[in-house]
Amino acid sequence: MWKEYLIAMLRDRAFLWILLIINILGTIYGYIWYIPQLERTPGVFLIFVPDSPTASLFFCFVLAAFLMRKSIPLIEALAAVTLLKYGIWAVAMIVAAAAAGDTLTWQQYMLIGSHLGMAVQGLLYSPFYRIKAWHLIAAAVWTLHNDVIDYIYGMHPWVSSSIYSYINEIAYFTFWLSIACLLTVYVCNKYIEKSEL
């Protein structure tokens, strides 16, 4: 019963519009938040720096396609993997900084909530994705290449000074988080029953 209710809610056009508007606003906010870092970023790396807003931008395209009853499987794969990855990553970094002594502000609590929402929404729409193996391979190339840019070339999102001394451990965590998110999306795509919009 709950499954049918959830699927009906996720495919409801009013709900899709609300989610699209929320994601558009969140994406805009995210790119604005990255402006200070982007101003210091070499041009060749610009596309790889704003991780979370780019993930939600992918999902905006997915939602827009769903509203037109269409599917863009490559973008679905990119959205699902990156929403899950950066949703978890951001929360982990904020919580780690708090554990290291940072005092959390209302903005950080808002970021925790919004990034958890990113991770959840990407997975919830798994029944509607039409991802094939090559789409997930392309998402893996993008995601792991982004990790190389972030931690080999030093373009990773800014982290609190209280945990910066652990940047090598953060890089290691991020790599395995990428692998875990790719596997999660693969499993969801393979084993969750598909539904039509």
Tab-separated table of C-alpha atoms in Angstrom:
chain	number	residue	atom	x	y	z
A	1	MET	CA	0.000	0.000	0.000
A	2	TRP	CA	2.710	2.484	0.983
A	3	LYS	CA	4.689	1.648	-2.161
A	4	GLU	CA	1.746	2.482	-4.434
A	5	TYR	CA	1.157	5.735	-2.530
A	6	LEU	CA	4.842	6.705	-2.822
A	7	ILE	CA	4.967	5.988	-6.554
A	8	ALA	CA	1.764	7.964	-7.098
A	9	MET	CA	3.186	10.930	-5.168
A	10	LEU	CA	6.509	10.851	-7.047
A	11	ARG	CA	4.793	10.859	-10.443
A	12	ASP	CA	2.242	13.531	-9.473
A	13	ARG	CA	2.789	16.509	-11.755
A	14	ALA	CA	2.190	19.092	-9.014
A	15	PHE	CA	4.786	17.341	-6.837
A	16	LEU	CA	7.249	17.229	-9.764
A	17	TRP	CA	6.782	20.967	-10.342
A	18	ILE	CA	7.341	21.746	-6.653
A	19	LEU	CA	10.462	19.588	-6.610
A	20	LEU	CA	11.753	21.209	-9.802
A	21	ILE	CA	11.287	24.720	-8.376
A	22	ILE	CA	13.018	23.747	-5.121
A	23	ASN	CA	15.932	22.256	-7.054
A	24	ILE	CA	16.243	25.282	-9.336
A	25	LEU	CA	16.387	27.603	-6.314
A	26	GLY	CA	18.839	25.296	-4.534
A	27	THR	CA	21.026	25.104	-7.629
A	28	ILE	CA	21.139	28.893	-7.958
A	29	TYR	CA	21.972	29.248	-4.250
A	30	GLY	CA	24.667	26.590	-4.601
A	31	TYR	CA	26.413	28.342	-7.484
A	32	ILE	CA	26.266	31.645	-5.594
A	33	TRP	CA	27.794	29.919	-2.544
A	34	TYR	CA	30.709	28.757	-4.727
A	35	ILE	CA	31.459	32.205	-6.206
A	36	PRO	CA	34.403	32.998	-3.851
A	37	GLN	CA	36.070	29.679	-4.722
A	38	LEU	CA	35.269	29.964	-8.433
A	39	GLU	CA	36.917	33.407	-8.521
A	40	ARG	CA	40.187	31.721	-7.489
A	41	THR	CA	39.799	28.662	-9.724
A	42	PRO	CA	41.746	28.300	-13.011
A	43	GLY	CA	39.377	28.346	-15.971
A	44	VAL	CA	40.170	24.775	-17.023
A	45	PHE	CA	38.801	23.457	-13.708
A	46	LEU	CA	35.704	25.647	-13.368
A	47	ILE	CA	33.206	22.992	-14.442
A	48	PHE	CA	34.490	20.543	-11.816
A	49	VAL	CA	34.419	22.780	-8.735
A	50	PRO	CA	30.729	23.429	-7.879
A	51	ASP	CA	29.895	19.803	-7.037
A	52	SER	CA	26.541	19.993	-5.246
A	53	PRO	CA	24.861	22.600	-7.479
A	54	THR	CA	25.961	20.704	-10.579
A	55	ALA	CA	24.410	17.537	-9.114
A	56	SER	CA	21.124	19.338	-8.490
A	57	LEU	CA	21.347	20.926	-11.967
A	58	PHE	CA	21.488	17.418	-13.463
A	59	PHE	CA	18.373	16.568	-11.469
A	60	CYS	CA	16.604	19.700	-12.700
A	61	PHE	CA	17.003	18.364	-16.250
A	62	VAL	CA	15.731	14.956	-15.112
A	63	LEU	CA	12.631	16.482	-13.497
A	64	ALA	CA	11.948	18.693	-16.510
A	65	ALA	CA	12.135	15.625	-18.746
A	66	PHE	CA	9.802	13.712	-16.422
A	67	LEU	CA	7.277	16.555	-16.647
A	68	MET	CA	7.344	16.064	-20.414
A	69	ARG	CA	7.058	12.288	-19.867
A	70	LYS	CA	10.506	11.780	-21.321
A	71	SER	CA	13.679	10.132	-20.065
A	72	ILE	CA	17.322	11.206	-20.358
A	73	PRO	CA	19.128	8.127	-18.979
A	74	LEU	CA	22.664	9.569	-19.077
A	75	ILE	CA	21.601	12.625	-17.078
A	76	GLU	CA	19.582	10.353	-14.762
A	77	ALA	CA	22.743	8.357	-14.027
A	78	LEU	CA	24.813	11.490	-13.435
A	79	ALA	CA	22.104	12.980	-11.212
A	80	ALA	CA	21.508	9.838	-9.154
A	81	VAL	CA	25.201	9.220	-8.451
A	82	THR	CA	26.223	12.810	-7.772
A	83	LEU	CA	23.153	13.693	-5.681
A	84	LEU	CA	23.838	10.722	-3.433
A	85	LYS	CA	27.580	11.335	-3.291
A	86	TYR	CA	27.624	15.059	-2.604
A	87	GLY	CA	24.559	14.901	-0.402
A	88	ILE	CA	26.360	12.484	1.904
A	89	TRP	CA	29.768	14.152	1.501
A	90	ALA	CA	28.582	17.615	2.545
A	91	VAL	CA	26.786	16.289	5.618
A	92	ALA	CA	29.834	14.220	6.576
A	93	MET	CA	32.143	17.261	6.300
A	94	ILE	CA	29.852	19.485	8.376
A	95	VAL	CA	29.428	16.839	11.069
A	96	ALA	CA	33.187	16.120	11.082
A	97	ALA	CA	33.934	19.833	11.513
A	98	ALA	CA	31.430	19.996	14.383
A	99	ALA	CA	33.114	16.986	15.997
A	100	ALA	CA	36.451	18.803	15.631
A	101	GLY	CA	35.117	21.796	17.536
A	102	ASP	CA	33.243	23.999	15.052
A	103	THR	CA	30.038	25.614	16.268
A	104	LEU	CA	27.245	24.914	13.806
A	105	THR	CA	25.236	27.887	12.558
A	106	TRP	CA	21.679	27.927	11.192
A	107	GLN	CA	23.172	27.969	7.694
A	108	GLN	CA	25.046	24.739	8.326
A	109	TYR	CA	21.907	23.082	9.686
A	110	MET	CA	20.132	24.240	6.537
A	111	LEU	CA	22.921	22.747	4.428
A	112	ILE	CA	22.636	19.452	6.304
A	113	GLY	CA	18.902	19.304	5.622
A	114	SER	CA	19.169	20.316	1.968
A	115	HIS	CA	22.026	17.904	1.230
A	116	LEU	CA	20.235	15.010	2.907
A	117	GLY	CA	17.276	15.913	0.699
A	118	MET	CA	19.537	15.750	-2.352
A	119	ALA	CA	20.653	12.242	-1.503
A	120	VAL	CA	17.150	10.984	-0.760
A	121	GLN	CA	15.434	12.454	-3.822
A	122	GLY	CA	18.001	10.957	-6.167
A	123	LEU	CA	17.278	7.473	-4.838
A	124	LEU	CA	13.504	7.891	-4.566
A	125	TYR	CA	13.178	8.359	-8.310
A	126	SER	CA	15.035	5.104	-9.073
A	127	PRO	CA	11.829	3.362	-10.297
A	128	PHE	CA	11.548	5.922	-13.100
A	129	TYR	CA	15.145	5.858	-14.345
A	130	ARG	CA	16.027	4.041	-17.563
A	131	ILE	CA	19.746	3.774	-16.900
A	132	LYS	CA	21.792	1.264	-18.906
A	133	ALA	CA	25.308	0.014	-18.172
A	134	TRP	CA	27.058	2.537	-20.409
A	135	HIS	CA	25.221	5.426	-18.736
A	136	LEU	CA	26.540	4.317	-15.361
A	137	ILE	CA	30.047	3.846	-16.780
A	138	ALA	CA	29.932	7.426	-18.084
A	139	ALA	CA	28.739	8.616	-14.659
A	140	ALA	CA	31.639	6.706	-13.082
A	141	VAL	CA	34.152	8.403	-15.387
A	142	TRP	CA	32.723	11.839	-14.541
A	143	THR	CA	32.575	11.149	-10.796
A	144	LEU	CA	36.026	9.580	-10.399
A	145	HIS	CA	37.623	12.129	-12.734
A	146	ASN	CA	36.105	14.820	-10.527
A	147	ASP	CA	37.781	13.193	-7.511
A	148	VAL	CA	41.135	13.383	-9.311
A	149	ILE	CA	40.596	17.069	-10.093
A	150	ASP	CA	39.513	17.725	-6.496
A	151	TYR	CA	42.306	15.945	-4.634
A	152	ILE	CA	45.223	15.641	-7.038
A	153	TYR	CA	44.885	19.193	-8.384
A	154	GLY	CA	43.525	20.666	-5.154
A	155	MET	CA	40.168	21.866	-6.500
A	156	HIS	CA	38.023	20.206	-3.817
A	157	PRO	CA	35.258	22.195	-2.114
A	158	TRP	CA	36.540	24.258	0.765
A	159	VAL	CA	36.449	22.444	4.078
A	160	SER	CA	36.632	23.834	7.581
A	161	SER	CA	40.096	24.696	8.875
A	162	SER	CA	39.355	22.419	11.839
A	163	ILE	CA	39.523	19.334	9.589
A	164	TYR	CA	41.847	20.509	6.799
A	165	SER	CA	44.781	18.644	8.328
A	166	TYR	CA	42.861	15.468	7.450
A	167	ILE	CA	42.609	16.311	3.748
A	168	ASN	CA	44.316	13.051	2.703
A	169	GLU	CA	41.807	11.068	4.748
A	170	ILE	CA	38.989	13.159	3.237
A	171	ALA	CA	40.288	12.328	-0.252
A	172	TYR	CA	40.333	8.613	0.606
A	173	PHE	CA	36.813	8.813	2.043
A	174	THR	CA	35.584	10.680	-1.031
A	175	PHE	CA	36.975	8.092	-3.452
A	176	TRP	CA	35.304	5.194	-1.656
A	177	LEU	CA	32.119	7.205	-1.283
A	178	SER	CA	32.101	7.574	-5.084
A	179	ILE	CA	32.454	3.796	-5.477
A	180	ALA	CA	29.709	3.147	-2.909
A	181	CYS	CA	27.329	5.574	-4.628
A	182	LEU	CA	27.969	4.050	-8.046
A	183	LEU	CA	27.256	0.582	-6.636
A	184	THR	CA	24.126	1.827	-4.859
A	185	VAL	CA	22.714	3.344	-8.035
A	186	TYR	CA	23.592	0.161	-9.940
A	187	VAL	CA	21.762	-2.014	-7.403
A	188	CYS	CA	18.736	0.294	-7.280
A	189	ASN	CA	18.571	0.413	-11.060
A	190	LYS	CA	18.876	-3.361	-11.391
A	191	TYR	CA	16.597	-4.559	-8.615
A	192	ILE	CA	13.947	-1.873	-8.002
A	193	GLU	CA	10.810	-2.519	-10.027
A	194	LYS	CA	10.383	0.041	-12.796
A	195	SER	CA	7.358	2.328	-13.032
A	196	GLU	CA	6.013	4.554	-15.779
A	197	LEU	CA	5.554	8.291	-15.340
